[in-house]
Amino acid sequence: MFQKILIANRGEIALRVLRACKELGIQTVVVHSTADSDAMHVRLADESVCIGPPPSRESYLNIHQIVAACEITGADAVHPGYGFLSENAKFADILAAHNITFIGPSGDHIRIMGDKIEAKRTAKRLGIPVVPGSDGAITDDKEAKRVAAEIGYPVIIKASAGGGGRGMKVAHTEADLEVALQTAKSEAGAAFGDDAVYIEKYLEKPRHIEVQVFGDGAGRGVHFGERDCSLQRRHQKVWEEANSPALNTEERSRIGGICAKAIADLGYSGAGTIEFLYENGEFYFIEMNTRLQVEHPVTEAITGIDLVHEQIRVASGGGLSVRQEDIKFNGHAIECRINAEDPRTFTPSPGTITHFHTPGGLGIRVDSGVYSGYKIPPYYDSLIGKLIVHGRNRVECMMRLRRALDEFVVDGIKTTLPLFRDLVGNPDIANGDYDIHWLEKYLAKGE
Ligand code: ADP
């Protein structure tokens, strides 16, 4: 087991990882920018190292500073959290070269999954169902037209280097295709420095369903069921559930089994999430994230397993603590992402939190790094906390969620809490009847 882990992140996830380390009796080091000196995880860590000024490029993304902090403090492993350097293959390679363990998969696996064309090709080879589309990058209009005619309109053109929902264009007819292709290529070139694009069938009313997987790096793979993250705004997840209200037990174990086998065959190590669009009973792979996800607590709630403990165990060579048959799904969980944003316009609302009171009671978990008197710096993501609610079934979970949202107080700034108070009373949400476009339509109606 590791002696000392350096946490290369901030906010709620830094605290989340810190808690797991403390439980395992591992010493903790946190790195932080000058804007985060007062953060809760900095106060609670055994050691902290200031690695630079507020802009992420000069601090949380500064590989040299982080490696230097490892050397100075004698950390033997790094947990990258999510975002920042968590899917940076070069960072994983550099740490390996310094004999520091990156708590995550190999640089090569990060690289494969970071290139969407390569990821899709790999998924297909491993027996994972993919969206029908071009085999690789599309370079000319003639080929684009041929592929689109074959799979049928509408189609979506996506950037191979894409991320954050950028560089995607939908074409409903052949007449739209040329323009969509050119726009997607130039947007991808400008945003990612790589203008490779590919074509897929555009699914009109899918749900976003993702499978949590783990590999031990030695040929064993397991799945922890799925999460439904269909409630999104601008491709950003807002509300996540486990299990998905749309799947039955047979579908769950079928897709889970396919993913677990793929991970085993790949020789993958650590936590990963295989993301699908789901429509008319079919799953279509869109991408794989090679890290811990923001929404991992809903999976922890229904399985009772600490996924960060598992990550640390696997990275230290201790293997997984569970076999597939040990993983049982118990009840239902929902997570609401609480952002420091205006609940109607979603403009960021940094500032000082004058009063912060979190709900409690059976089945309630709040993961947050903020506190009364905390000043939210304007430089980073607006996520200030996550409310995770567990119940024996979805109805009980929703009842408890409504109560917990009523109890939650964040004064001094605007937050997205009022949005969740509206959603929890909506009949479509109560019925679990929503797709990936539902929230955007709902928000458009309200304005
Ligand atoms: P990114 O890495 O940019 O987030 P993804 O491939 O994960 O890109 O897709 C982001 C979102 O775009 C999906 O959650 C979905 O809403 C939409 N999307 C992607 N591919 C398709 C498709 N083939 N049909 C319909 N919507 C899609």
CSV table of C-alpha atoms and ligand atoms in Angstrom, one decimal:
chain,number,residue,atom,x,y,z
A,1,MET,CA,0.0,0.0,0.0
A,2,PHE,CA,1.1,3.6,-0.6
A,3,GLN,CA,2.6,5.6,2.3
A,4,LYS,CA,1.7,9.0,0.9
A,5,ILE,CA,-0.7,10.2,-1.8
A,6,LEU,CA,-0.6,13.6,-3.5
A,7,ILE,CA,-4.0,14.9,-4.6
A,8,ALA,CA,-3.7,16.9,-7.8
A,9,ASN,CA,-7.1,18.6,-7.7
A,10,ARG,CA,-9.3,21.0,-5.8
A,11,GLY,CA,-12.8,21.5,-4.5
A,12,GLU,CA,-15.1,18.7,-3.5
A,13,ILE,CA,-13.2,16.0,-5.3
A,14,ALA,CA,-9.9,16.8,-3.5
A,15,LEU,CA,-11.8,16.4,-0.2
A,16,ARG,CA,-13.5,13.2,-1.4
A,17,VAL,CA,-10.1,11.6,-2.2
A,18,LEU,CA,-8.6,13.0,1.0
A,19,ARG,CA,-11.3,11.2,3.0
A,20,ALA,CA,-10.6,7.9,1.3
A,21,CYS,CA,-6.9,8.2,2.0
A,22,LYS,CA,-7.5,9.0,5.7
A,23,GLU,CA,-9.7,5.9,6.0
A,24,LEU,CA,-7.0,3.8,4.5
A,25,GLY,CA,-4.3,5.3,6.8
A,26,ILE,CA,-2.4,6.9,4.0
A,27,GLN,CA,-0.6,10.2,4.5
A,28,THR,CA,-2.0,13.1,2.3
A,29,VAL,CA,-0.4,15.9,0.4
A,30,VAL,CA,-2.5,18.5,-1.5
A,31,VAL,CA,-1.3,21.0,-4.0
A,32,HIS,CA,-3.1,24.2,-4.5
A,33,SER,CA,-3.0,27.6,-6.2
A,34,THR,CA,-2.8,30.9,-4.3
A,35,ALA,CA,-6.6,31.2,-4.8
A,36,ASP,CA,-7.2,28.1,-2.8
A,37,SER,CA,-5.1,28.6,0.4
A,38,ASP,CA,-8.3,28.6,2.5
A,39,ALA,CA,-9.9,25.5,0.9
A,40,MET,CA,-11.2,22.8,3.3
A,41,HIS,CA,-9.0,20.1,1.8
A,42,VAL,CA,-5.9,22.3,2.3
A,43,ARG,CA,-6.8,22.6,6.0
A,44,LEU,CA,-7.4,18.9,6.5
A,45,ALA,CA,-4.4,17.5,4.6
A,46,ASP,CA,-1.3,16.4,6.3
A,47,GLU,CA,0.8,18.5,4.1
A,48,SER,CA,0.1,21.2,1.4
A,49,VAL,CA,2.2,22.7,-1.3
A,50,CYS,CA,1.3,26.0,-3.1
A,51,ILE,CA,2.1,25.4,-6.7
A,52,GLY,CA,1.3,28.6,-8.4
A,53,PRO,CA,-1.0,31.5,-9.2
A,54,PRO,CA,-4.8,31.1,-9.7
A,55,PRO,CA,-4.9,30.3,-13.5
A,56,SER,CA,-5.2,26.5,-13.8
A,57,ARG,CA,-2.5,26.5,-16.6
A,58,GLU,CA,0.0,27.8,-14.1
A,59,SER,CA,-1.1,25.6,-11.1
A,60,TYR,CA,-3.4,22.6,-11.4
A,61,LEU,CA,-2.2,21.9,-15.0
A,62,ASN,CA,1.4,22.6,-14.3
A,63,ILE,CA,3.0,19.1,-14.5
A,64,HIS,CA,6.5,20.3,-13.5
A,65,GLN,CA,5.3,21.9,-10.3
A,66,ILE,CA,3.2,18.9,-9.4
A,67,VAL,CA,6.1,16.4,-10.0
A,68,ALA,CA,8.4,18.8,-8.0
A,69,ALA,CA,5.8,18.7,-5.1
A,70,CYS,CA,5.9,14.9,-5.2
A,71,GLU,CA,9.7,14.9,-5.0
A,72,ILE,CA,9.8,17.4,-2.1
A,73,THR,CA,7.2,15.7,0.0
A,74,GLY,CA,8.1,12.1,-0.9
A,75,ALA,CA,4.7,11.2,-2.2
A,76,ASP,CA,4.6,7.7,-3.9
A,77,ALA,CA,1.3,8.1,-5.8
A,78,VAL,CA,-0.9,10.8,-7.3
A,79,HIS,CA,-4.6,10.9,-7.4
A,80,PRO,CA,-5.7,13.2,-10.2
A,81,GLY,CA,-9.5,13.4,-9.4
A,82,TYR,CA,-11.5,14.4,-12.5
A,83,GLY,CA,-10.8,17.2,-15.0
A,84,PHE,CA,-7.4,18.9,-14.9
A,85,LEU,CA,-4.7,16.3,-15.5
A,86,SER,CA,-6.9,13.2,-15.0
A,87,GLU,CA,-7.0,12.2,-18.6
A,88,ASN,CA,-3.6,13.5,-19.6
A,89,ALA,CA,-1.5,10.6,-20.9
A,90,LYS,CA,1.7,12.6,-20.8
A,91,PHE,CA,1.2,13.3,-17.1
A,92,ALA,CA,0.7,9.6,-16.5
A,93,ASP,CA,3.9,8.8,-18.5
A,94,ILE,CA,6.0,11.4,-16.7
A,95,LEU,CA,4.9,10.2,-13.3
A,96,ALA,CA,5.8,6.6,-14.3
A,97,ALA,CA,9.2,7.8,-15.4
A,98,HIS,CA,9.7,9.3,-11.9
A,99,ASN,CA,8.6,6.1,-10.2
A,100,ILE,CA,5.5,7.8,-8.9
A,101,THR,CA,2.2,5.8,-9.4
A,102,PHE,CA,-0.5,7.5,-11.3
A,103,ILE,CA,-3.8,6.4,-9.7
A,104,GLY,CA,-5.5,5.6,-13.0
A,105,PRO,CA,-4.9,3.5,-16.2
A,106,SER,CA,-1.8,3.4,-18.3
A,107,GLY,CA,-0.8,6.4,-20.5
A,108,ASP,CA,-1.5,4.2,-23.5
A,109,HIS,CA,-5.1,3.4,-22.5
A,110,ILE,CA,-5.7,7.1,-21.8
A,111,ARG,CA,-4.4,7.9,-25.2
A,112,ILE,CA,-6.6,5.4,-27.0
A,113,MET,CA,-9.7,6.6,-25.3
A,114,GLY,CA,-8.8,10.3,-25.7
A,115,ASP,CA,-8.9,9.9,-29.5
A,116,LYS,CA,-12.6,9.3,-30.3
A,117,ILE,CA,-12.0,7.6,-33.6
A,118,GLU,CA,-9.5,5.2,-32.0
A,119,ALA,CA,-11.8,4.7,-29.0
A,120,LYS,CA,-14.7,3.8,-31.2
A,121,ARG,CA,-12.6,1.4,-33.2
A,122,THR,CA,-11.3,-0.2,-30.0
A,123,ALA,CA,-14.8,-0.5,-28.5
A,124,LYS,CA,-16.0,-2.2,-31.7
A,125,ARG,CA,-13.1,-4.6,-31.6
A,126,LEU,CA,-13.9,-5.5,-28.0
A,127,GLY,CA,-17.5,-6.3,-28.8
A,128,ILE,CA,-19.1,-3.1,-27.5
A,129,PRO,CA,-22.1,-1.9,-29.6
A,130,VAL,CA,-21.3,1.4,-31.3
A,131,VAL,CA,-23.3,4.0,-33.2
A,132,PRO,CA,-23.4,3.1,-37.0
A,133,GLY,CA,-21.1,5.5,-38.9
A,134,SER,CA,-17.9,6.0,-40.8
A,135,ASP,CA,-15.0,3.6,-40.0
A,136,GLY,CA,-12.5,6.4,-39.4
A,137,ALA,CA,-12.0,10.0,-40.3
A,138,ILE,CA,-13.9,11.4,-43.2
A,139,THR,CA,-11.9,13.7,-45.5
A,140,ASP,CA,-14.0,14.5,-48.6
A,141,ASP,CA,-17.6,15.3,-49.4
A,142,LYS,CA,-18.1,12.4,-51.7
A,143,GLU,CA,-17.2,9.9,-49.0
A,144,ALA,CA,-19.3,11.8,-46.5
A,145,LYS,CA,-22.4,11.6,-48.8
A,146,ARG,CA,-21.8,7.9,-49.4
A,147,VAL,CA,-21.6,7.0,-45.6
A,148,ALA,CA,-24.5,9.3,-44.8
A,149,ALA,CA,-26.7,7.7,-47.4
A,150,GLU,CA,-25.8,4.2,-46.2
A,151,ILE,CA,-26.6,4.9,-42.5
A,152,GLY,CA,-29.5,7.2,-43.3
A,153,TYR,CA,-30.2,10.8,-42.2
A,154,PRO,CA,-30.1,12.6,-39.9
A,155,VAL,CA,-26.3,12.2,-39.2
A,156,ILE,CA,-23.9,13.9,-36.8
A,157,ILE,CA,-20.4,15.0,-37.6
A,158,LYS,CA,-18.1,14.8,-34.7
A,159,ALA,CA,-14.5,15.9,-34.0
A,160,SER,CA,-12.1,13.0,-33.2
A,161,ALA,CA,-10.3,15.2,-30.7
A,162,GLY,CA,-13.6,16.5,-29.3
A,163,GLY,CA,-14.7,17.1,-25.8
A,164,GLY,CA,-17.2,19.1,-23.9
A,165,GLY,CA,-19.8,18.8,-26.7
A,166,ARG,CA,-17.8,21.0,-29.1
A,167,GLY,CA,-17.2,20.5,-32.8
A,168,MET,CA,-20.4,18.6,-33.4
A,169,LYS,CA,-22.8,19.3,-36.3
A,170,VAL,CA,-26.1,17.6,-37.3
A,171,ALA,CA,-27.1,17.3,-40.9
A,172,HIS,CA,-30.8,16.4,-41.6
A,173,THR,CA,-30.4,16.1,-45.4
A,174,GLU,CA,-27.8,15.7,-48.0
A,175,ALA,CA,-28.1,19.4,-48.8
A,176,ASP,CA,-27.0,20.2,-45.2
A,177,LEU,CA,-24.1,17.8,-45.2
A,178,GLU,CA,-21.4,19.8,-47.1
A,179,VAL,CA,-21.8,22.9,-44.9
A,180,ALA,CA,-22.0,20.7,-41.7
A,181,LEU,CA,-18.8,18.9,-42.7
A,182,GLN,CA,-16.9,22.1,-43.4
A,183,THR,CA,-18.1,23.9,-40.2
A,184,ALA,CA,-17.3,20.8,-38.0
A,185,LYS,CA,-13.8,20.6,-39.5
A,186,SER,CA,-13.0,24.2,-39.0
A,187,GLU,CA,-14.4,24.3,-35.5
A,188,ALA,CA,-12.5,21.2,-34.6
A,189,GLY,CA,-9.3,22.6,-36.1
A,190,ALA,CA,-9.7,25.9,-34.2
A,191,ALA,CA,-10.7,24.3,-30.8
A,192,PHE,CA,-8.5,21.2,-30.7
A,193,GLY,CA,-5.7,21.8,-33.3
A,194,ASP,CA,-6.9,18.7,-35.1
A,195,ASP,CA,-9.5,18.8,-37.8
A,196,ALA,CA,-10.2,15.1,-38.1
A,197,VAL,CA,-14.0,14.4,-38.1
A,198,TYR,CA,-16.2,11.4,-38.4
A,199,ILE,CA,-19.8,10.7,-39.1
A,200,GLU,CA,-22.4,8.9,-37.0
A,201,LYS,CA,-26.1,8.2,-37.2
A,202,TYR,CA,-27.9,11.0,-35.2
A,203,LEU,CA,-30.1,9.5,-32.6
A,204,GLU,CA,-33.1,11.7,-32.0
A,205,LYS,CA,-34.4,10.9,-28.5
A,206,PRO,CA,-31.8,8.9,-26.7
A,207,ARG,CA,-31.0,8.6,-23.0
A,208,HIS,CA,-27.4,8.9,-21.8
A,209,ILE,CA,-26.6,5.7,-19.9
A,210,GLU,CA,-23.1,5.0,-18.7
A,211,VAL,CA,-21.6,1.9,-17.2
A,212,GLN,CA,-19.1,2.1,-14.3
A,213,VAL,CA,-16.3,-0.4,-14.9
A,214,PHE,CA,-13.1,-1.4,-13.1
A,215,GLY,CA,-10.1,-3.4,-14.3
A,216,ASP,CA,-7.4,-4.8,-12.1
A,217,GLY,CA,-4.8,-4.5,-14.8
A,218,ALA,CA,-4.2,-8.2,-14.7
A,219,GLY,CA,-7.0,-9.4,-17.0
A,220,ARG,CA,-10.0,-9.1,-14.6
A,221,GLY,CA,-12.9,-6.7,-15.2
A,222,VAL,CA,-16.1,-6.0,-13.3
A,223,HIS,CA,-19.0,-3.6,-13.7
A,224,PHE,CA,-20.8,-1.6,-11.0
A,225,GLY,CA,-24.0,-1.1,-13.0
A,226,GLU,CA,-25.1,2.0,-14.8
A,227,ARG,CA,-26.0,5.6,-14.2
A,228,ASP,CA,-28.6,7.6,-16.2
A,229,CYS,CA,-27.3,11.1,-16.9
A,230,SER,CA,-29.8,12.2,-19.4
A,231,LEU,CA,-30.7,15.4,-17.7
A,232,GLN,CA,-28.1,17.7,-19.3
A,233,ARG,CA,-27.7,21.3,-20.2
A,234,ARG,CA,-25.3,22.1,-23.1
A,235,HIS,CA,-24.0,18.5,-22.8
A,236,GLN,CA,-23.2,19.1,-19.1
A,237,LYS,CA,-24.8,16.6,-16.7
A,238,VAL,CA,-27.1,18.2,-14.1
A,239,TRP,CA,-28.8,15.3,-12.4
A,240,GLU,CA,-27.7,11.6,-12.3
A,241,GLU,CA,-29.4,8.4,-11.2
A,242,ALA,CA,-28.5,4.9,-10.5
A,243,ASN,CA,-30.1,2.6,-11.6
A,244,SER,CA,-31.5,4.1,-14.8
A,245,PRO,CA,-35.3,4.3,-14.6
A,246,ALA,CA,-35.3,3.0,-18.3
A,247,LEU,CA,-33.5,-0.3,-17.9
A,248,ASN,CA,-34.6,-3.7,-16.6
A,249,THR,CA,-32.4,-6.2,-14.8
A,250,GLU,CA,-31.8,-8.2,-18.0
A,251,GLU,CA,-30.6,-5.2,-20.0
A,252,ARG,CA,-28.4,-4.1,-17.0
A,253,SER,CA,-26.6,-7.3,-16.7
A,254,ARG,CA,-26.2,-7.7,-20.5
A,255,ILE,CA,-24.6,-4.3,-21.1
A,256,GLY,CA,-22.7,-4.6,-17.8
A,257,GLY,CA,-21.3,-8.0,-18.8
A,258,ILE,CA,-20.2,-6.7,-22.2
A,259,CYS,CA,-18.4,-3.8,-20.7
A,260,ALA,CA,-16.7,-5.9,-17.9
A,261,LYS,CA,-15.5,-8.4,-20.5
A,262,ALA,CA,-14.1,-5.6,-22.7
A,263,ILE,CA,-12.2,-4.1,-19.8
A,264,ALA,CA,-10.7,-7.5,-18.9
A,265,ASP,CA,-9.7,-8.1,-22.6
A,266,LEU,CA,-8.1,-4.7,-22.8
A,267,GLY,CA,-6.1,-5.3,-19.6
A,268,TYR,CA,-7.4,-2.0,-18.3
A,269,SER,CA,-6.4,-0.9,-14.8
A,270,GLY,CA,-8.5,1.2,-12.5
A,271,ALA,CA,-11.8,3.0,-12.8
A,272,GLY,CA,-13.5,3.8,-16.1
A,273,THR,CA,-16.9,4.8,-17.5
A,274,ILE,CA,-18.2,3.5,-20.8
A,275,GLU,CA,-20.8,6.0,-22.1
A,276,PHE,CA,-23.7,5.1,-24.3
A,277,LEU,CA,-26.7,6.6,-25.9
A,278,TYR,CA,-29.7,4.3,-25.4
A,279,GLU,CA,-32.7,4.4,-27.7
A,280,ASN,CA,-35.4,1.8,-28.4
A,281,GLY,CA,-33.7,-0.9,-26.3
A,282,GLU,CA,-30.3,-0.5,-28.0
A,283,PHE,CA,-27.0,0.8,-26.6
A,284,TYR,CA,-24.6,2.8,-28.7
A,285,PHE,CA,-21.1,3.5,-27.4
A,286,ILE,CA,-20.1,7.2,-27.6
A,287,GLU,CA,-17.0,7.4,-25.5
A,288,MET,CA,-15.0,6.1,-22.5
A,289,ASN,CA,-13.8,8.2,-19.7
A,290,THR,CA,-10.6,6.9,-18.1
A,291,ARG,CA,-11.0,8.4,-14.7
A,292,LEU,CA,-13.4,8.8,-11.7
A,293,GLN,CA,-16.6,10.6,-12.6
A,294,VAL,CA,-18.3,13.5,-10.8
A,295,GLU,CA,-21.4,11.3,-10.5
A,296,HIS,CA,-19.6,8.3,-9.0
A,297,PRO,CA,-21.4,8.6,-5.6
A,298,VAL,CA,-24.8,7.4,-6.9
A,299,THR,CA,-23.0,4.1,-7.8
A,300,GLU,CA,-21.4,4.0,-4.3
A,301,ALA,CA,-24.9,4.6,-2.8
A,302,ILE,CA,-26.5,1.6,-4.4
A,303,THR,CA,-23.5,-0.8,-4.2
A,304,GLY,CA,-22.1,0.3,-0.8
A,305,ILE,CA,-18.6,0.2,-2.2
A,306,ASP,CA,-16.1,3.0,-2.0
A,307,LEU,CA,-14.8,3.5,-5.5
A,308,VAL,CA,-11.8,5.6,-4.5
A,309,HIS,CA,-10.7,2.9,-2.1
A,310,GLU,CA,-10.9,0.5,-5.1
A,311,GLN,CA,-8.9,2.9,-7.2
A,312,ILE,CA,-6.2,3.1,-4.6
A,313,ARG,CA,-6.1,-0.7,-4.0
A,314,VAL,CA,-5.8,-1.4,-7.7
A,315,ALA,CA,-3.1,1.2,-8.3
A,316,SER,CA,-1.0,-0.2,-5.4
A,317,GLY,CA,-1.2,-3.7,-6.9
A,318,GLY,CA,-3.6,-5.0,-4.3
A,319,GLY,CA,-6.3,-5.9,-6.8
A,320,LEU,CA,-10.1,-5.4,-6.5
A,321,SER,CA,-11.7,-6.1,-3.2
A,322,VAL,CA,-14.8,-7.5,-4.9
A,323,ARG,CA,-15.8,-10.1,-7.6
A,324,GLN,CA,-18.7,-9.5,-9.9
A,325,GLU,CA,-21.0,-11.7,-7.8
A,326,ASP,CA,-20.2,-9.6,-4.7
A,327,ILE,CA,-21.6,-6.4,-6.3
A,328,LYS,CA,-25.3,-6.1,-5.5
A,329,PHE,CA,-27.6,-3.2,-6.4
A,330,ASN,CA,-29.6,-1.9,-3.5
A,331,GLY,CA,-32.3,0.7,-3.9
A,332,HIS,CA,-32.1,3.9,-5.9
A,333,ALA,CA,-29.8,7.0,-5.7
A,334,ILE,CA,-30.0,10.5,-7.3
A,335,GLU,CA,-27.3,13.2,-7.4
A,336,CYS,CA,-27.9,16.9,-7.9
A,337,ARG,CA,-25.0,19.0,-9.0
A,338,ILE,CA,-25.1,22.3,-7.0
A,339,ASN,CA,-23.4,25.0,-9.0
A,340,ALA,CA,-22.7,28.6,-8.0
A,341,GLU,CA,-24.8,29.9,-10.9
A,342,ASP,CA,-28.0,31.8,-11.5
A,343,PRO,CA,-30.7,29.0,-11.7
A,344,ARG,CA,-32.3,30.6,-14.7
A,345,THR,CA,-29.5,32.1,-16.8
A,346,PHE,CA,-26.7,29.8,-15.5
A,347,THR,CA,-24.2,32.7,-15.3
A,348,PRO,CA,-21.6,32.0,-12.7
A,349,SER,CA,-22.1,33.6,-9.3
A,350,PRO,CA,-18.9,33.6,-7.4
A,351,GLY,CA,-18.6,35.5,-4.0
A,352,THR,CA,-18.7,34.8,-0.3
A,353,ILE,CA,-21.1,32.1,1.1
A,354,THR,CA,-22.5,33.9,4.2
A,355,HIS,CA,-24.4,30.8,5.5
A,356,PHE,CA,-24.1,27.2,4.5
A,357,HIS,CA,-26.3,24.5,6.0
A,358,THR,CA,-26.5,21.0,4.6
A,359,PRO,CA,-29.3,18.5,5.0
A,360,GLY,CA,-28.9,15.4,7.0
A,361,GLY,CA,-30.7,12.2,8.0
A,362,LEU,CA,-30.8,8.7,6.6
A,363,GLY,CA,-29.8,8.3,3.0
A,364,ILE,CA,-28.3,11.8,2.6
A,365,ARG,CA,-24.8,12.5,1.5
A,366,VAL,CA,-23.3,16.0,0.7
A,367,ASP,CA,-19.9,16.1,-1.0
A,368,SER,CA,-18.7,19.7,-0.8
A,369,GLY,CA,-15.6,21.6,0.0
A,370,VAL,CA,-17.3,24.9,0.9
A,371,TYR,CA,-18.4,26.3,4.3
A,372,SER,CA,-20.0,29.4,5.9
A,373,GLY,CA,-17.7,32.3,5.2
A,374,TYR,CA,-15.9,30.6,2.3
A,375,LYS,CA,-15.1,32.9,-0.7
A,376,ILE,CA,-15.6,31.1,-4.0
A,377,PRO,CA,-12.8,32.1,-6.3
A,378,PRO,CA,-13.9,33.1,-9.8
A,379,TYR,CA,-11.2,31.1,-11.7
A,380,TYR,CA,-12.6,27.5,-11.7
A,381,ASP,CA,-15.6,25.3,-12.3
A,382,SER,CA,-18.8,26.5,-10.6
A,383,LEU,CA,-19.6,23.2,-8.9
A,384,ILE,CA,-19.7,23.8,-5.2
A,385,GLY,CA,-21.3,20.6,-4.0
A,386,LYS,CA,-23.2,17.5,-4.8
A,387,LEU,CA,-26.3,16.3,-3.0
A,388,ILE,CA,-26.7,12.5,-3.2
A,389,VAL,CA,-29.8,10.9,-1.9
A,390,HIS,CA,-30.5,7.1,-1.5
A,391,GLY,CA,-33.8,5.3,-0.9
A,392,ARG,CA,-35.0,1.8,-1.0
A,393,ASN,CA,-36.7,2.6,-4.3
A,394,ARG,CA,-37.1,5.5,-6.7
A,395,VAL,CA,-40.2,6.8,-5.0
A,396,GLU,CA,-38.6,6.9,-1.6
A,397,CYS,CA,-35.5,8.5,-3.0
A,398,MET,CA,-37.5,11.3,-4.6
A,399,MET,CA,-39.5,11.9,-1.4
A,400,ARG,CA,-36.2,12.2,0.5
A,401,LEU,CA,-34.7,14.3,-2.1
A,402,ARG,CA,-37.5,16.8,-2.0
A,403,ARG,CA,-37.1,17.1,1.8
A,404,ALA,CA,-33.3,17.4,1.6
A,405,LEU,CA,-33.6,20.2,-1.0
A,406,ASP,CA,-35.9,22.1,1.3
A,407,GLU,CA,-33.4,21.9,4.1
A,408,PHE,CA,-30.4,23.0,2.1
A,409,VAL,CA,-29.4,26.6,2.7
A,410,VAL,CA,-26.7,28.4,0.7
A,411,ASP,CA,-26.8,32.2,1.4
A,412,GLY,CA,-24.7,35.0,-0.1
A,413,ILE,CA,-24.5,33.6,-3.7
A,414,LYS,CA,-26.9,32.2,-6.3
A,415,THR,CA,-27.0,28.5,-6.8
A,416,THR,CA,-28.9,25.9,-8.9
A,417,LEU,CA,-30.8,24.6,-5.8
A,418,PRO,CA,-34.1,26.3,-7.0
A,419,LEU,CA,-33.9,24.4,-10.3
A,420,PHE,CA,-33.8,21.1,-8.5
A,421,ARG,CA,-36.7,22.1,-6.3
A,422,ASP,CA,-38.7,22.6,-9.5
A,423,LEU,CA,-37.5,19.4,-11.1
A,424,VAL,CA,-38.3,17.2,-8.1
A,425,GLY,CA,-42.0,18.2,-8.5
A,426,ASN,CA,-42.2,17.6,-12.2
A,427,PRO,CA,-44.4,14.7,-13.4
A,428,ASP,CA,-42.0,13.6,-16.2
A,429,ILE,CA,-39.1,13.5,-13.7
A,430,ALA,CA,-41.3,11.7,-11.2
A,431,ASN,CA,-42.1,9.1,-13.9
A,432,GLY,CA,-38.4,8.9,-15.0
A,433,ASP,CA,-39.7,9.8,-18.5
A,434,TYR,CA,-37.0,12.0,-20.0
A,435,ASP,CA,-34.3,11.9,-22.7
A,436,ILE,CA,-31.1,14.0,-23.3
A,437,HIS,CA,-33.1,16.9,-24.8
A,438,TRP,CA,-35.8,17.1,-22.0
A,439,LEU,CA,-34.0,19.6,-19.7
A,440,GLU,CA,-33.1,22.1,-22.5
A,441,LYS,CA,-36.8,22.0,-23.7
A,442,TYR,CA,-38.0,22.5,-20.1
A,443,LEU,CA,-35.6,25.4,-19.5
A,444,ALA,CA,-36.6,27.0,-22.9
A,445,LYS,CA,-40.3,26.9,-21.9
A,446,GLY,CA,-39.6,28.6,-18.6
A,447,GLU,CA,-37.8,31.6,-20.0
B,1,ADP,P1,-18.0,15.1,-25.8
B,1,ADP,O1,-16.8,14.3,-25.6
B,1,ADP,O2,-17.7,16.4,-26.6
B,1,ADP,O3,-18.8,15.3,-24.6
B,1,ADP,P2,-19.7,12.9,-26.7
B,1,ADP,O4,-19.4,12.0,-27.8
B,1,ADP,O5,-19.7,12.4,-25.3
B,1,ADP,O6,-18.9,14.2,-26.9
B,1,ADP,O7,-21.2,13.5,-27.0
B,1,ADP,C1,-21.7,14.5,-26.2
B,1,ADP,C2,-23.2,14.6,-26.3
B,1,ADP,O8,-23.5,14.9,-27.7
B,1,ADP,C3,-23.9,13.3,-26.0
B,1,ADP,O9,-24.2,13.2,-24.6
B,1,ADP,C4,-25.2,13.5,-26.8
B,1,ADP,O10,-26.0,14.5,-26.1
B,1,ADP,C5,-24.7,14.2,-28.1
B,1,ADP,N1,-24.4,13.2,-29.1
B,1,ADP,C6,-23.2,12.6,-29.4
B,1,ADP,N2,-23.3,11.7,-30.4
B,1,ADP,C7,-24.6,11.6,-30.8
B,1,ADP,C8,-25.3,10.9,-31.7
B,1,ADP,N3,-24.8,10.0,-32.5
B,1,ADP,N4,-26.7,11.1,-31.8
B,1,ADP,C9,-27.3,12.0,-31.0
B,1,ADP,N5,-26.6,12.8,-30.1
B,1,ADP,C10,-25.3,12.6,-29.9
